Coordinates of C-alpha atoms in Angstrom, one line a residue:
Chain A
X1 CA -12.7 6.1 5.8
X2 CA -12.5 9.5 4.0
X3 CA -13.3 9.4 0.4
X4 CA -10.8 10.7 -1.9
X5 CA -10.8 12.0 -5.5
X6 CA -7.8 11.8 -8.0
X7 CA -7.5 12.1 -11.6
X8 CA -7.2 8.9 -13.3
X9 CA -4.1 9.7 -15.0
X10 CA -1.5 12.5 -15.6
X11 CA 1.3 13.0 -18.0
X12 CA 4.8 14.9 -17.7
X13 CA 7.9 15.4 -19.4
X14 CA 11.2 14.5 -17.8
X15 CA 12.8 17.4 -15.5
X16 CA 9.5 19.2 -15.4
X17 CA 7.7 19.7 -12.0
X18 CA 4.4 17.7 -11.6
X19 CA 1.5 18.5 -9.3
X20 CA -0.7 15.8 -8.3
X21 CA -4.1 16.7 -6.9
X22 CA -6.4 15.1 -4.5
X23 CA -9.9 16.0 -3.0
X24 CA -10.4 14.6 0.3
X25 CA -13.4 16.7 1.5
X26 CA -14.8 14.2 4.2
X27 CA -11.4 13.9 5.9
X28 CA -11.5 13.9 9.9
X29 CA -9.6 16.2 12.1
X30 CA -7.3 13.2 13.2
X31 CA -6.5 11.7 9.7
X32 CA -3.1 12.2 8.3
X33 CA -2.8 12.7 4.6
X34 CA -0.4 10.1 3.2
X35 CA 0.9 9.6 -0.4
X36 CA 2.1 6.2 -1.5
X37 CA 3.2 5.4 -4.9
X38 CA 3.5 1.8 -6.6
X39 CA 6.0 1.2 -9.5
X40 CA 5.1 -1.3 -11.9
X41 CA 5.2 -4.9 -10.5
X42 CA 6.4 -3.8 -7.1
X43 CA 4.7 -3.1 -3.7
X44 CA 3.6 0.5 -2.8
X45 CA 6.3 2.6 -1.2
X46 CA 6.0 5.6 1.1
X47 CA 6.5 8.9 -0.3
X48 CA 5.2 11.6 2.2
X49 CA 2.7 12.5 4.8
X50 CA 1.4 15.4 6.5
X51 CA -1.4 16.8 9.1
X52 CA -1.8 20.5 8.5
X53 CA 1.5 22.1 7.6
X54 CA 3.2 21.8 3.9
X55 CA 5.8 19.1 4.1
X56 CA 9.1 18.6 2.2
X57 CA 11.3 15.4 1.9
X58 CA 14.0 14.2 -0.5
X59 CA 11.3 12.6 -2.5
X60 CA 8.6 15.3 -2.8
X61 CA 6.6 17.9 -1.4
X62 CA 3.1 18.0 0.0
X63 CA 1.2 21.0 -0.1
X64 CA -2.1 20.8 2.1
X65 CA -5.0 23.2 2.0
X66 CA -5.7 25.1 4.9
X67 CA -9.2 23.8 5.3
X68 CA -7.6 20.4 4.8
X69 CA -10.1 19.3 2.0
X70 CA -7.6 19.0 -0.5
X71 CA -3.9 18.5 -1.2
X72 CA -1.2 18.3 -3.9
X73 CA 1.8 16.0 -4.0
X74 CA 4.6 18.0 -6.0
X75 CA 7.4 16.3 -7.6
X76 CA 9.8 18.9 -8.2
X77 CA 11.4 17.4 -11.1
X78 CA 10.0 14.5 -12.5
X79 CA 12.3 11.3 -13.7
X80 CA 11.4 8.3 -15.8
X81 CA 11.5 6.6 -12.6
X82 CA 8.7 8.5 -11.2
X83 CA 6.4 6.9 -13.5
X84 CA 3.7 5.1 -11.1
X85 CA 0.4 5.1 -9.6
X86 CA 0.4 7.7 -6.9
X87 CA -2.3 7.2 -3.9
X88 CA -3.6 9.8 -1.6
X89 CA -4.8 8.1 1.7
X90 CA -6.4 9.8 4.6
X91 CA -5.5 7.7 7.5
X92 CA -5.1 7.6 11.3
X93 CA -1.7 6.6 12.7
X94 CA -1.6 3.0 13.3
X95 CA -4.4 1.9 11.0
X96 CA -4.6 0.4 7.7
X97 CA -4.1 2.0 4.3
X98 CA -7.0 1.9 2.4
X99 CA -6.2 2.1 -1.5
X100 CA -8.5 3.9 -3.9
X101 CA -7.6 3.7 -7.7
X102 CA -4.8 6.7 -7.6
X103 CA -3.4 8.6 -10.3
X104 CA -1.3 7.0 -13.1
X105 CA 1.5 9.3 -13.8
X106 CA 3.5 8.7 -17.1
X107 CA 6.8 10.4 -17.7
X108 CA 8.0 10.9 -21.1
X109 CA 11.7 11.6 -22.0
Chain B
X1 CA 14.5 0.1 9.5
X2 CA 12.1 -2.5 9.0
X3 CA 12.6 -5.1 6.5
X4 CA 9.9 -7.5 4.9
X5 CA 10.8 -10.9 3.5
X6 CA 8.2 -12.4 1.4
X7 CA 8.0 -16.1 -0.2
X8 CA 7.8 -17.6 -2.4
X9 CA 8.0 -14.5 -4.9
X10 CA 6.0 -16.5 -7.7
X11 CA 4.1 -19.4 -7.7
X12 CA 1.5 -21.4 -10.2
X13 CA -1.0 -23.5 -8.7
X14 CA -3.9 -25.9 -9.8
X15 CA -7.3 -25.0 -8.9
X16 CA -8.3 -26.9 -5.7
X17 CA -4.7 -27.0 -4.3
X18 CA -3.8 -25.8 -1.2
X19 CA -1.8 -22.4 -0.5
X20 CA 0.9 -20.8 2.0
X21 CA 2.5 -17.7 1.6
X22 CA 4.7 -16.4 4.5
X23 CA 5.6 -13.0 5.5
X24 CA 8.4 -12.4 8.0
X25 CA 9.7 -8.9 9.5
X26 CA 12.9 -7.8 10.7
X27 CA 14.0 -4.6 12.6
X28 CA 10.9 -4.2 14.7
X29 CA 8.6 -5.8 17.6
X30 CA 5.4 -6.1 17.9
X31 CA 4.3 -4.7 14.6
X32 CA 1.0 -4.4 12.8
X33 CA 0.9 -6.7 10.0
X34 CA -1.3 -6.7 6.8
X35 CA -2.0 -8.8 3.9
X36 CA -3.3 -7.0 0.6
X37 CA -4.2 -8.5 -2.6
X38 CA -4.1 -6.7 -6.0
X39 CA -5.8 -8.7 -8.9
X40 CA -4.6 -8.2 -12.4
X41 CA -5.4 -4.4 -13.3
X42 CA -7.4 -4.0 -10.2
X43 CA -6.8 -2.0 -7.2
X44 CA -5.1 -2.9 -3.8
X45 CA -7.3 -4.7 -1.3
X46 CA -7.0 -5.2 2.2
X47 CA -7.3 -8.9 3.2
X48 CA -6.4 -9.1 6.6
X49 CA -4.5 -7.3 9.6
X50 CA -3.3 -8.2 12.8
X51 CA -2.4 -6.3 16.1
X52 CA -0.5 -9.2 17.7
X53 CA 0.2 -12.9 18.0
X54 CA -3.0 -14.8 17.4
X55 CA -5.1 -11.6 16.7
X56 CA -6.4 -11.6 13.1
X57 CA -9.2 -9.4 11.5
X58 CA -10.6 -10.2 8.2
X59 CA -11.6 -7.2 6.0
X60 CA -13.2 -9.2 3.1
X61 CA -14.8 -12.7 3.4
X62 CA -13.3 -15.2 1.0
X63 CA -11.5 -18.5 0.4
X64 CA -8.2 -17.2 2.4
X65 CA -7.2 -17.2 6.0
X66 CA -4.4 -15.7 7.8
X67 CA -2.3 -16.5 10.9
X68 CA 0.3 -15.0 13.2
X69 CA 2.0 -17.7 15.1
X70 CA 5.1 -15.6 15.9
X71 CA 5.3 -11.9 16.6
X72 CA 7.1 -11.1 13.2
X73 CA 5.3 -14.2 11.1
X74 CA 2.3 -13.5 9.1
X75 CA 1.1 -16.6 7.1
X76 CA -1.8 -16.4 4.5
X77 CA -3.5 -19.6 3.6
X78 CA -6.1 -21.5 1.5
X79 CA -7.3 -25.1 1.8
X80 CA -8.7 -25.1 -1.9
X81 CA -7.6 -22.4 -4.4
X82 CA -10.0 -20.7 -6.9
X83 CA -9.1 -19.1 -10.2
X84 CA -10.1 -15.8 -8.6
X85 CA -7.5 -16.1 -6.0
X86 CA -4.9 -15.3 -8.6
X87 CA -3.1 -12.0 -7.9
X88 CA -0.3 -10.1 -6.5
X89 CA -0.1 -10.6 -2.7
X90 CA 1.5 -8.2 -0.3
X91 CA 2.7 -8.3 3.1
X92 CA 2.9 -4.7 4.9
X93 CA 4.3 -3.9 8.6
X94 CA 3.9 -0.7 10.8
X95 CA 4.1 0.0 14.3
X96 CA 0.9 0.6 16.3
X97 CA 1.8 4.6 16.5
X98 CA 3.6 4.9 13.1
X99 CA 2.4 6.7 10.2
X100 CA 4.6 4.7 7.6
X101 CA 3.8 1.3 6.4
X102 CA 6.5 -0.6 4.7
X103 CA 5.7 -3.2 1.8
X104 CA 7.1 -6.6 1.0
X105 CA 8.1 -7.4 -2.6
X106 CA 5.1 -9.2 -3.1
X107 CA 4.1 -12.9 -4.0
X108 CA 2.7 -13.5 -7.4
X109 CA 0.0 -16.3 -7.5
X110 CA -1.5 -17.6 -10.8
X111 CA -4.1 -20.3 -10.2
X112 CA -4.6 -22.8 -13.3

């Protein structure tokens, strides 16, 4: 499994953009880059994933470096509900998610 | 879309008692199923995964076992609970070729 490095914690203000970085320098060519988040006392929920190209969905955007050794999850306008632990996980389709420690995002009003 | 049901939602059990947590899935056939545990203040640990009926792979040797008696049913069991079995147990589901896993709401176990 590819190792990932994420900041332990980040802070943001409501309505501001948030950029959550992740380093995955040992990622294999067939690993997708997944992002999940876990709100307090809940199970993880899918946020976004990508392979090589940048991706957008209703929740967030994912920017993937050209060499695929890093990626950034972008929340365009943080809300209080976005306060959660965010996990960056390289993964091949159909396999289990192996969670690291993630980044705890705090959002202030 | 897939829906995962887990029960019970919470339970308190004495040390040495048995355990059975159940997970059922709707909206998909032949899913890959997973059990994770999150101890208090700790990360999510993969315990078991299953690619089909009766097929169970264990990721971590421990006091727990898993079974898959039906295609969309996954059960986590223990014959004798330990204090260290306390935690938040999550069932997850994904298709074999899918990129997205769906998680249930979890079962919170406290062993006293």
